[in-house]
PDB file of C-alpha atoms in Angstrom:
ATOM      1  CA  LEU A   1      23.172  -7.715 -17.928  1.00 47.00           C
ATOM      2  CA  LEU A   2      23.337 -11.158 -16.354  1.00 49.00           C
ATOM      3  CA  ASN A   3      22.688 -14.205 -18.504  1.00 52.00           C
ATOM      4  CA  MET A   4      19.553 -15.725 -16.984  1.00 51.00           C
ATOM      5  CA  THR A   5      18.217 -19.147 -17.909  1.00 55.00           C
ATOM      6  CA  ASP A   6      14.761 -18.806 -16.307  1.00 65.00           C
ATOM      7  CA  ILE A   7      12.548 -15.732 -15.966  1.00 68.00           C
ATOM      8  CA  ILE A   8       9.147 -15.736 -14.238  1.00 73.00           C
ATOM      9  CA  GLN A   9       6.969 -12.667 -14.745  1.00 75.00           C
ATOM     10  CA  LEU A  10       4.980 -11.513 -11.719  1.00 72.00           C
ATOM     11  CA  HIS A  11       2.087  -9.103 -11.450  1.00 64.00           C
ATOM     12  CA  GLY A  12       3.314  -5.560 -10.810  1.00 55.00           C
ATOM     13  CA  HIS A  13       1.487  -2.277 -10.306  1.00 52.00           C
ATOM     14  CA  SER A  14       0.763   0.012 -13.242  1.00 63.00           C
ATOM     15  CA  GLY A  15       4.183   1.560 -13.744  1.00 75.00           C
ATOM     16  CA  CYS A  16       6.575  -1.368 -13.669  1.00 87.00           C
ATOM     17  CA  ASN A  17       7.263  -5.031 -14.320  1.00 90.00           C
ATOM     18  CA  ILE A  18       8.365  -7.467 -11.612  1.00 92.00           C
ATOM     19  CA  SER A  19      10.111 -10.715 -12.482  1.00 92.00           C
ATOM     20  CA  ILE A  20      12.045 -13.510 -10.768  1.00 92.00           C
ATOM     21  CA  HIS A  21      15.320 -14.409 -12.483  1.00 91.00           C
ATOM     22  CA  ARG A  22      16.896 -17.809 -11.902  1.00 88.00           C
ATOM     23  CA  SER A  23      20.148 -19.344 -13.076  1.00 78.00           C
ATOM     24  CA  ALA A  24      22.320 -22.186 -11.837  1.00 76.00           C
ATOM     25  CA  ASN A  25      24.077 -19.877  -9.381  1.00 81.00           C
ATOM     26  CA  ASP A  26      21.695 -17.052  -8.646  1.00 85.00           C
ATOM     27  CA  VAL A  27      18.089 -16.060  -8.026  1.00 92.00           C
ATOM     28  CA  PHE A  28      16.885 -12.485  -7.657  1.00 94.00           C
ATOM     29  CA  VAL A  29      13.902 -10.210  -8.269  1.00 94.00           C
ATOM     30  CA  ARG A  30      14.013  -7.480 -10.917  1.00 94.00           C
ATOM     31  CA  LYS A  31      11.772  -4.436 -10.877  1.00 95.00           C
ATOM     32  CA  SER A  32      11.819  -2.533 -14.173  1.00 95.00           C
ATOM     33  CA  SER A  33      10.063   0.455 -15.709  1.00 95.00           C
ATOM     34  CA  ASN A  34       7.326  -0.057 -18.257  1.00 92.00           C
ATOM     35  CA  THR A  35       8.021   3.335 -19.782  1.00 93.00           C
ATOM     36  CA  VAL A  36      10.794   5.938 -19.801  1.00 96.00           C
ATOM     37  CA  ASN A  37       8.444   8.292 -17.949  1.00 94.00           C
ATOM     38  CA  TYR A  38       8.371   5.901 -14.985  1.00 95.00           C
ATOM     39  CA  ASN A  39      12.174   5.825 -14.607  1.00 96.00           C
ATOM     40  CA  ASP A  40      12.377   8.662 -12.068  1.00 96.00           C
ATOM     41  CA  ARG A  41       9.682   7.111  -9.889  1.00 95.00           C
ATOM     42  CA  LEU A  42      11.387   3.725  -9.890  1.00 96.00           C
ATOM     43  CA  ILE A  43      14.714   5.326  -8.969  1.00 97.00           C
ATOM     44  CA  LYS A  44      13.002   6.959  -5.975  1.00 96.00           C
ATOM     45  CA  GLN A  45      11.522   3.584  -4.973  1.00 95.00           C
ATOM     46  CA  ARG A  46      14.964   1.950  -5.135  1.00 96.00           C
ATOM     47  CA  ILE A  47      16.472   4.717  -2.984  1.00 96.00           C
ATOM     48  CA  LYS A  48      13.608   4.435  -0.479  1.00 96.00           C
ATOM     49  CA  GLN A  49      13.994   0.660  -0.206  1.00 96.00           C
ATOM     50  CA  ALA A  50      17.792   0.769   0.091  1.00 96.00           C
ATOM     51  CA  ALA A  51      17.657   3.468   2.781  1.00 95.00           C
ATOM     52  CA  TYR A  52      15.049   1.723   4.953  1.00 94.00           C
ATOM     53  CA  GLN A  53      16.374   0.743   8.373  1.00 92.00           C
ATOM     54  CA  ASN A  54      14.416  -0.810  11.212  1.00 91.00           C
ATOM     55  CA  SER A  55      15.366  -3.096  14.080  1.00 90.00           C
ATOM     56  CA  SER A  56      12.195  -5.205  13.739  1.00 92.00           C
ATOM     57  CA  LEU A  57      11.437  -5.220  10.018  1.00 96.00           C
ATOM     58  CA  PHE A  58      13.645  -5.848   7.006  1.00 96.00           C
ATOM     59  CA  THR A  59      13.622  -5.346   3.258  1.00 97.00           C
ATOM     60  CA  PRO A  60      15.325  -7.234   0.416  1.00 97.00           C
ATOM     61  CA  ARG A  61      18.864  -5.996  -0.262  1.00 96.00           C
ATOM     62  CA  VAL A  62      19.254  -4.000  -3.452  1.00 97.00           C
ATOM     63  CA  LEU A  63      21.904  -5.823  -5.487  1.00 95.00           C
ATOM     64  CA  ARG A  64      22.404  -3.674  -8.579  1.00 95.00           C
ATOM     65  CA  ASP A  65      20.650  -1.242 -10.876  1.00 97.00           C
ATOM     66  CA  GLY A  66      20.950   0.019 -14.423  1.00 97.00           C
ATOM     67  CA  TYR A  67      19.164   0.478 -17.736  1.00 97.00           C
ATOM     68  CA  GLN A  68      17.798  -1.915 -20.320  1.00 94.00           C
ATOM     69  CA  GLY A  69      17.828   0.336 -23.328  1.00 95.00           C
ATOM     70  CA  ASP A  70      16.250   3.534 -22.013  1.00 96.00           C
ATOM     71  CA  LYS A  71      14.245   1.895 -19.203  1.00 96.00           C
ATOM     72  CA  TYR A  72      15.532   1.749 -15.638  1.00 97.00           C
ATOM     73  CA  TYR A  73      15.614  -1.398 -13.494  1.00 96.00           C
ATOM     74  CA  PHE A  74      17.002  -2.578 -10.183  1.00 97.00           C
ATOM     75  CA  ASP A  75      17.627  -6.057  -8.813  1.00 96.00           C
ATOM     76  CA  MET A  76      17.044  -7.205  -5.250  1.00 96.00           C
ATOM     77  CA  GLU A  77      17.493 -10.399  -3.303  1.00 95.00           C
ATOM     78  CA  TYR A  78      14.736 -12.991  -3.541  1.00 95.00           C
ATOM     79  CA  ILE A  79      13.013 -13.666  -0.213  1.00 95.00           C
ATOM     80  CA  LYS A  80      11.462 -17.110   0.076  1.00 93.00           C
ATOM     81  CA  GLY A  81       8.371 -16.913   2.235  1.00 95.00           C
ATOM     82  CA  GLU A  82       4.653 -16.163   2.088  1.00 95.00           C
ATOM     83  CA  THR A  83       2.749 -12.901   2.095  1.00 95.00           C
ATOM     84  CA  LEU A  84       0.920 -11.885   5.233  1.00 96.00           C
ATOM     85  CA  ALA A  85      -2.261 -11.863   3.136  1.00 93.00           C
ATOM     86  CA  HIS A  86      -1.789 -15.576   2.444  1.00 92.00           C
ATOM     87  CA  LEU A  87      -0.608 -16.450   5.953  1.00 93.00           C
ATOM     88  CA  ILE A  88      -3.434 -14.640   7.728  1.00 90.00           C
ATOM     89  CA  ALA A  89      -6.075 -16.890   6.140  1.00 85.00           C
ATOM     90  CA  GLY A  90      -4.936 -19.808   8.291  1.00 86.00           C
ATOM     91  CA  ALA A  91      -3.239 -18.149  11.268  1.00 90.00           C
ATOM     92  CA  PRO A  92      -4.545 -18.211  14.874  1.00 91.00           C
ATOM     93  CA  ALA A  93      -5.565 -14.912  16.470  1.00 91.00           C
ATOM     94  CA  ASN A  94      -2.468 -14.726  18.709  1.00 93.00           C
ATOM     95  CA  LEU A  95      -0.126 -15.017  15.714  1.00 94.00           C
ATOM     96  CA  ILE A  96      -2.070 -12.368  13.792  1.00 94.00           C
ATOM     97  CA  ASP A  97      -1.808 -10.062  16.807  1.00 94.00           C
ATOM     98  CA  TYR A  98       1.959 -10.742  17.004  1.00 95.00           C
ATOM     99  CA  TYR A  99       2.589  -9.739  13.392  1.00 96.00           C
ATOM    100  CA  ILE A 100       0.291  -6.701  13.417  1.00 96.00           C
ATOM    101  CA  ARG A 101       1.890  -5.426  16.614  1.00 95.00           C
ATOM    102  CA  LYS A 102       5.410  -5.948  15.308  1.00 96.00           C
ATOM    103  CA  ILE A 103       4.613  -4.096  12.094  1.00 96.00           C
ATOM    104  CA  VAL A 104       2.660  -1.161  13.512  1.00 96.00           C
ATOM    105  CA  TYR A 105       4.964  -0.601  16.495  1.00 94.00           C
ATOM    106  CA  SER A 106       7.776  -0.164  13.974  1.00 93.00           C
ATOM    107  CA  PHE A 107       6.096   3.006  12.683  1.00 93.00           C
ATOM    108  CA  ASN A 108       7.533   6.364  13.588  1.00 89.00           C
ATOM    109  CA  PHE A 109       4.409   7.997  15.025  1.00 91.00           C
ATOM    110  CA  ASP A 110       5.933  11.415  14.564  1.00 85.00           C
ATOM    111  CA  ASN A 111       3.551  14.380  14.493  1.00 87.00           C
ATOM    112  CA  LYS A 112       5.953  16.690  12.699  1.00 91.00           C
ATOM    113  CA  VAL A 113       3.921  19.297  10.820  1.00 89.00           C
ATOM    114  CA  ASN A 114       4.338  19.930   7.102  1.00 92.00           C
ATOM    115  CA  ILE A 115       2.918  23.336   6.224  1.00 94.00           C
ATOM    116  CA  ALA A 116       2.484  22.186   2.623  1.00 96.00           C
ATOM    117  CA  ALA A 117       0.330  19.166   3.545  1.00 97.00           C
ATOM    118  CA  GLN A 118      -3.010  20.759   2.682  1.00 97.00           C
ATOM    119  CA  SER A 119      -1.888  21.988  -0.733  1.00 97.00           C
ATOM    120  CA  ILE A 120      -0.225  18.638  -1.565  1.00 97.00           C
ATOM    121  CA  PHE A 121      -3.356  16.650  -0.720  1.00 98.00           C
ATOM    122  CA  LEU A 122      -5.662  19.107  -2.485  1.00 97.00           C
ATOM    123  CA  GLU A 123      -3.540  18.919  -5.635  1.00 97.00           C
ATOM    124  CA  LYS A 124      -3.620  15.111  -5.498  1.00 97.00           C
ATOM    125  CA  MET A 125      -7.387  15.151  -5.043  1.00 97.00           C
ATOM    126  CA  LYS A 126      -7.844  17.494  -8.008  1.00 97.00           C
ATOM    127  CA  SER A 127      -5.663  15.351 -10.269  1.00 96.00           C
ATOM    128  CA  THR A 128      -7.533  12.240  -9.091  1.00 97.00           C
ATOM    129  CA  GLU A 129     -10.909  13.764  -9.944  1.00 96.00           C
ATOM    130  CA  GLU A 130      -9.633  14.731 -13.398  1.00 96.00           C
ATOM    131  CA  LYS A 131      -8.805  11.062 -14.016  1.00 94.00           C
ATOM    132  CA  ILE A 132     -12.196   9.896 -12.700  1.00 95.00           C
ATOM    133  CA  ILE A 133     -14.277  12.275 -14.848  1.00 94.00           C
ATOM    134  CA  GLU A 134     -14.294   9.924 -17.841  1.00 89.00           C
ATOM    135  CA  HIS A 135     -15.173   6.865 -15.740  1.00 92.00           C
ATOM    136  CA  GLU A 136     -18.695   5.428 -15.936  1.00 91.00           C
ATOM    137  CA  TYR A 137     -19.019   5.659 -12.145  1.00 93.00           C
ATOM    138  CA  TYR A 138     -18.095   9.367 -11.936  1.00 93.00           C
ATOM    139  CA  ASN A 139     -21.709  10.446 -11.380  1.00 94.00           C
ATOM    140  CA  HIS A 140     -22.450   7.669  -8.880  1.00 95.00           C
ATOM    141  CA  LYS A 141     -23.687   9.285  -5.652  1.00 96.00           C
ATOM    142  CA  THR A 142     -21.161   7.397  -3.522  1.00 97.00           C
ATOM    143  CA  ILE A 143     -18.269   8.580  -5.684  1.00 97.00           C
ATOM    144  CA  LYS A 144     -19.534  12.164  -5.704  1.00 96.00           C
ATOM    145  CA  ASP A 145     -19.930  12.123  -1.909  1.00 96.00           C
ATOM    146  CA  ALA A 146     -16.387  10.741  -1.450  1.00 97.00           C
ATOM    147  CA  ILE A 147     -14.904  13.371  -3.778  1.00 97.00           C
ATOM    148  CA  ARG A 148     -16.749  16.135  -1.914  1.00 97.00           C
ATOM    149  CA  CYS A 149     -15.596  14.760   1.440  1.00 96.00           C
ATOM    150  CA  CYS A 150     -11.933  14.644   0.392  1.00 97.00           C
ATOM    151  CA  MET A 151     -12.082  18.092  -1.215  1.00 97.00           C
ATOM    152  CA  ASN A 152     -13.495  19.532   2.015  1.00 96.00           C
ATOM    153  CA  THR A 153     -11.078  17.753   4.350  1.00 97.00           C
ATOM    154  CA  ASP A 154      -8.423  19.762   6.164  1.00 96.00           C
ATOM    155  CA  PHE A 155      -5.355  17.592   5.583  1.00 97.00           C
ATOM    156  CA  SER A 156      -3.013  20.071   7.277  1.00 95.00           C
ATOM    157  CA  GLY A 157      -3.017  17.787  10.323  1.00 94.00           C
ATOM    158  CA  VAL A 158      -1.389  14.907   8.433  1.00 97.00           C
ATOM    159  CA  PRO A 159       2.145  14.699   9.868  1.00 96.00           C
ATOM    160  CA  THR A 160       5.226  13.934   7.795  1.00 95.00           C
ATOM    161  CA  SER A 161       7.353  10.898   8.623  1.00 94.00           C
ATOM    162  CA  GLU A 162       9.064   7.902   7.083  1.00 92.00           C
ATOM    163  CA  CYS A 163       6.616   5.531   5.390  1.00 94.00           C
ATOM    164  CA  HIS A 164       6.489   2.543   3.063  1.00 96.00           C
ATOM    165  CA  GLY A 165       3.862   4.041   0.788  1.00 95.00           C
ATOM    166  CA  ASP A 166       1.961   0.874  -0.195  1.00 94.00           C
ATOM    167  CA  LEU A 167       1.797  -1.227   2.961  1.00 96.00           C
ATOM    168  CA  THR A 168      -0.827  -3.787   2.005  1.00 94.00           C
ATOM    169  CA  LEU A 169      -0.643  -7.333   3.363  1.00 95.00           C
ATOM    170  CA  GLU A 170       0.527  -8.478  -0.088  1.00 94.00           C
ATOM    171  CA  ASN A 171       3.651  -6.363   0.342  1.00 95.00           C
ATOM    172  CA  ILE A 172       4.620  -7.982   3.645  1.00 97.00           C
ATOM    173  CA  ILE A 173       6.500 -11.287   3.447  1.00 97.00           C
ATOM    174  CA  ILE A 174       7.031 -13.628   6.385  1.00 97.00           C
ATOM    175  CA  SER A 175      10.147 -15.763   6.062  1.00 96.00           C
ATOM    176  CA  ASN A 176      11.240 -17.925   9.016  1.00 93.00           C
ATOM    177  CA  ASP A 177       9.372 -15.559  11.361  1.00 91.00           C
ATOM    178  CA  THR A 178      11.257 -12.568   9.918  1.00 96.00           C
ATOM    179  CA  ILE A 179       9.121  -9.782   8.454  1.00 97.00           C
ATOM    180  CA  TYR A 180      10.188  -8.283   5.119  1.00 97.00           C
ATOM    181  CA  LEU A 181       8.601  -5.259   3.453  1.00 97.00           C
ATOM    182  CA  ILE A 182       8.627  -5.253  -0.346  1.00 95.00           C
ATOM    183  CA  ASP A 183       7.464  -3.012  -3.193  1.00 93.00           C
ATOM    184  CA  PHE A 184       8.098   0.381  -1.584  1.00 95.00           C
ATOM    185  CA  LEU A 185       6.235   3.195  -3.322  1.00 94.00           C
ATOM    186  CA  ASP A 186       7.248   6.797  -3.891  1.00 92.00           C
ATOM    187  CA  SER A 187       4.121   8.127  -2.220  1.00 91.00           C
ATOM    188  CA  PHE A 188       2.920  11.646  -3.088  1.00 95.00           C
ATOM    189  CA  TYR A 189       3.219  12.318   0.659  1.00 96.00           C
ATOM    190  CA  ASP A 190       5.202  10.441   3.303  1.00 95.00           C
ATOM    191  CA  SER A 191       3.409   9.863   6.595  1.00 97.00           C
ATOM    192  CA  TRP A 192       2.722   7.014   8.984  1.00 97.00           C
ATOM    193  CA  MET A 193      -0.954   7.822   8.359  1.00 97.00           C
ATOM    194  CA  ILE A 194      -0.481   6.707   4.742  1.00 97.00           C
ATOM    195  CA  ASP A 195       0.778   3.325   5.980  1.00 97.00           C
ATOM    196  CA  VAL A 196      -2.019   2.925   8.528  1.00 98.00           C
ATOM    197  CA  ALA A 197      -4.579   3.751   5.827  1.00 98.00           C
ATOM    198  CA  LYS A 198      -3.098   1.095   3.517  1.00 97.00           C
ATOM    199  CA  LEU A 199      -3.176  -1.496   6.305  1.00 97.00           C
ATOM    200  CA  MET A 200      -6.826  -0.597   6.933  1.00 97.00           C
ATOM    201  CA  GLN A 201      -7.516  -1.021   3.223  1.00 97.00           C
ATOM    202  CA  ASP A 202      -6.717  -4.691   3.743  1.00 95.00           C
ATOM    203  CA  ILE A 203      -7.539  -5.358   7.388  1.00 95.00           C
ATOM    204  CA  VAL A 204     -10.779  -3.348   7.615  1.00 96.00           C
ATOM    205  CA  LEU A 205     -11.996  -3.347   4.006  1.00 95.00           C
ATOM    206  CA  GLY A 206     -10.449  -6.596   2.756  1.00 93.00           C
ATOM    207  CA  TRP A 207      -8.812  -5.294  -0.450  1.00 93.00           C
ATOM    208  CA  SER A 208      -6.459  -8.249  -0.951  1.00 91.00           C
ATOM    209  CA  PHE A 209      -9.357 -10.652  -0.382  1.00 90.00           C
ATOM    210  CA  ARG A 210     -11.989  -8.935  -2.538  1.00 88.00           C
ATOM    211  CA  LEU A 211     -12.054 -11.819  -5.006  1.00 84.00           C
ATOM    212  CA  SER A 212     -12.408 -14.461  -2.286  1.00 78.00           C
ATOM    213  CA  GLU A 213     -14.975 -12.908   0.035  1.00 59.00           C
ATOM    214  CA  ASN A 214     -16.800 -16.189   0.567  1.00 61.00           C
ATOM    215  CA  ASN A 215     -13.790 -17.742   2.269  1.00 71.00           C
ATOM    216  CA  SER A 216     -15.101 -18.330   5.782  1.00 77.00           C
ATOM    217  CA  ASN A 217     -11.555 -18.487   7.177  1.00 81.00           C
ATOM    218  CA  ILE A 218     -10.685 -14.902   6.281  1.00 89.00           C
ATOM    219  CA  ARG A 219     -13.391 -12.802   7.928  1.00 88.00           C
ATOM    220  CA  PRO A 220     -12.826 -13.829  11.587  1.00 90.00           C
ATOM    221  CA  ARG A 221      -9.071 -13.420  11.140  1.00 92.00           C
ATOM    222  CA  LEU A 222      -9.505  -9.938   9.698  1.00 93.00           C
ATOM    223  CA  ILE A 223     -11.676  -9.078  12.681  1.00 93.00           C
ATOM    224  CA  ALA A 224      -8.841 -10.236  14.952  1.00 93.00           C
ATOM    225  CA  ALA A 225      -6.395  -8.088  12.971  1.00 95.00           C
ATOM    226  CA  GLN A 226      -8.748  -5.095  13.243  1.00 95.00           C
ATOM    227  CA  ALA A 227      -8.927  -5.524  17.017  1.00 95.00           C
ATOM    228  CA  SER A 228      -5.124  -5.599  17.234  1.00 95.00           C
ATOM    229  CA  LEU A 229      -4.716  -2.516  15.045  1.00 97.00           C
ATOM    230  CA  SER A 230      -7.392  -0.584  16.926  1.00 96.00           C
ATOM    231  CA  LYS A 231      -5.798  -1.404  20.282  1.00 96.00           C
ATOM    232  CA  ILE A 232      -2.341  -0.296  19.090  1.00 96.00           C
ATOM    233  CA  LEU A 233      -3.644   3.014  17.708  1.00 96.00           C
ATOM    234  CA  ASN A 234      -5.403   3.617  21.024  1.00 96.00           C
ATOM    235  CA  GLU A 235      -2.186   2.826  22.915  1.00 95.00           C
ATOM    236  CA  GLN A 236      -0.380   5.348  20.708  1.00 94.00           C
ATOM    237  CA  GLY A 237      -2.908   8.034  21.652  1.00 94.00           C
ATOM    238  CA  ILE A 238      -4.409   8.365  18.175  1.00 95.00           C
ATOM    239  CA  ASP A 239      -7.501  10.533  18.710  1.00 95.00           C
ATOM    240  CA  ASP A 240     -10.793  10.696  16.778  1.00 94.00           C
ATOM    241  CA  ARG A 241      -9.625  13.627  14.655  1.00 95.00           C
ATOM    242  CA  GLN A 242      -6.532  11.737  13.515  1.00 96.00           C
ATOM    243  CA  LEU A 243      -8.565   8.594  12.915  1.00 96.00           C
ATOM    244  CA  GLN A 244     -10.967  10.555  10.712  1.00 96.00           C
ATOM    245  CA  LEU A 245      -8.007  11.893   8.715  1.00 97.00           C
ATOM    246  CA  ILE A 246      -6.793   8.319   8.185  1.00 97.00           C
ATOM    247  CA  HIS A 247     -10.280   7.283   7.020  1.00 97.00           C
ATOM    248  CA  ASN A 248     -10.325  10.172   4.532  1.00 97.00           C
ATOM    249  CA  ILE A 249      -6.877   9.206   3.251  1.00 98.00           C
ATOM    250  CA  LEU A 250      -8.347   5.737   2.755  1.00 98.00           C
ATOM    251  CA  LYS A 251     -11.208   7.262   0.763  1.00 98.00           C
ATOM    252  CA  LEU A 252      -8.644   9.034  -1.401  1.00 98.00           C
ATOM    253  CA  ASN A 253      -6.821   5.706  -1.908  1.00 97.00           C
ATOM    254  CA  LEU A 254     -10.033   4.104  -3.161  1.00 97.00           C
ATOM    255  CA  LEU A 255     -10.800   7.009  -5.490  1.00 97.00           C
ATOM    256  CA  ARG A 256      -7.286   6.756  -6.941  1.00 96.00           C
ATOM    257  CA  ILE A 257      -7.934   3.099  -7.817  1.00 94.00           C
ATOM    258  CA  LEU A 258     -11.165   3.866  -9.691  1.00 95.00           C
ATOM    259  CA  PRO A 259      -9.712   5.274 -12.957  1.00 93.00           C
ATOM    260  CA  TYR A 260      -7.815   2.015 -13.513  1.00 89.00           C
ATOM    261  CA  THR A 261     -10.748  -0.242 -12.653  1.00 91.00           C
ATOM    262  CA  SER A 262     -13.225  -1.832 -15.036  1.00 88.00           C
ATOM    263  CA  ASP A 263     -13.947  -5.250 -13.498  1.00 90.00           C
ATOM    264  CA  THR A 264     -17.241  -5.558 -11.635  1.00 92.00           C
ATOM    265  CA  PRO A 265     -15.939  -7.141  -8.373  1.00 91.00           C
ATOM    266  CA  THR A 266     -13.445  -4.307  -7.802  1.00 93.00           C
ATOM    267  CA  LEU A 267     -15.981  -1.612  -8.710  1.00 95.00           C
ATOM    268  CA  LYS A 268     -18.446  -3.118  -6.222  1.00 94.00           C
ATOM    269  CA  PHE A 269     -15.671  -3.297  -3.630  1.00 95.00           C
ATOM    270  CA  ILE A 270     -14.884   0.419  -4.047  1.00 97.00           C
ATOM    271  CA  ILE A 271     -18.528   1.491  -3.730  1.00 97.00           C
ATOM    272  CA  ARG A 272     -19.173  -0.799  -0.758  1.00 96.00           C
ATOM    273  CA  SER A 273     -16.004   0.365   1.002  1.00 97.00           C
ATOM    274  CA  LEU A 274     -16.727   4.071   0.477  1.00 97.00           C
ATOM    275  CA  ASN A 275     -20.251   3.584   1.842  1.00 97.00           C
ATOM    276  CA  PHE A 276     -18.835   1.736   4.841  1.00 96.00           C
ATOM    277  CA  LEU A 277     -16.371   4.557   5.578  1.00 95.00           C
ATOM    278  CA  GLN A 278     -19.132   7.151   5.172  1.00 90.00           C
ATOM    279  CA  ASP A 279     -21.303   5.317   7.697  1.00 80.00           C
ATOM    280  CA  ARG A 280     -18.403   5.301  10.192  1.00 77.00           C
ATOM    281  CA  LYS A 281     -18.030   9.089  10.051  1.00 63.00           C
TER     282      LYS A 281
END
């Protein structure tokens, strides 16, 4: 292991730690497993990130990987920039449109069928409900309605394609007008619909801004981003049936967050967002 003189811990998702390591001659980001059980998932994330290739979007180079004791880690280059979530709060509409278009047009809108799609999604929904059962909100009407909706959805129309897996605005970094994707996730299913749903989680529902909803700068800029995304999906020929599938994937995303949520603002966000999606049906 490298001898680092300065380590800054960052907030990571539930299975791993993320830290910035600085020395006199080097600076890099390390992503490491919290538990041995997470090792295989993190290895898949490293492979996914290293294999990503796109002419418009980039990702930090993977520098090295290994084990600290029995826990896996990998190091990647540090990208100095700001997240799109932070940038969008002060950006003009034309710049927001530029970034949204560049990101979404990079998707491979492949409609390749996966005959296992329905069983994969149903299994994920069942395992999600099992985790929700012990939550205080399990019997909330909105939660029950969302579970029923997802259980009854025919997900066989969800195509398989390359995807990031967790494409929120927080995982998009702008550096000198270059777009970098970070924090790839080993999604239970790979599809461009997964990425569109995650973008909608931020752009339509405001996930990354749920704790700053009174910021008057954010709402009009999210509306501009929504308009850009909607126009692109229309240009790509995304029909109402596909759009409804994406909305139901988004419902599943919100239900998957619930078991790990106890703070009131996030609980209110989940209920409000599920009601909003139900009203758009």
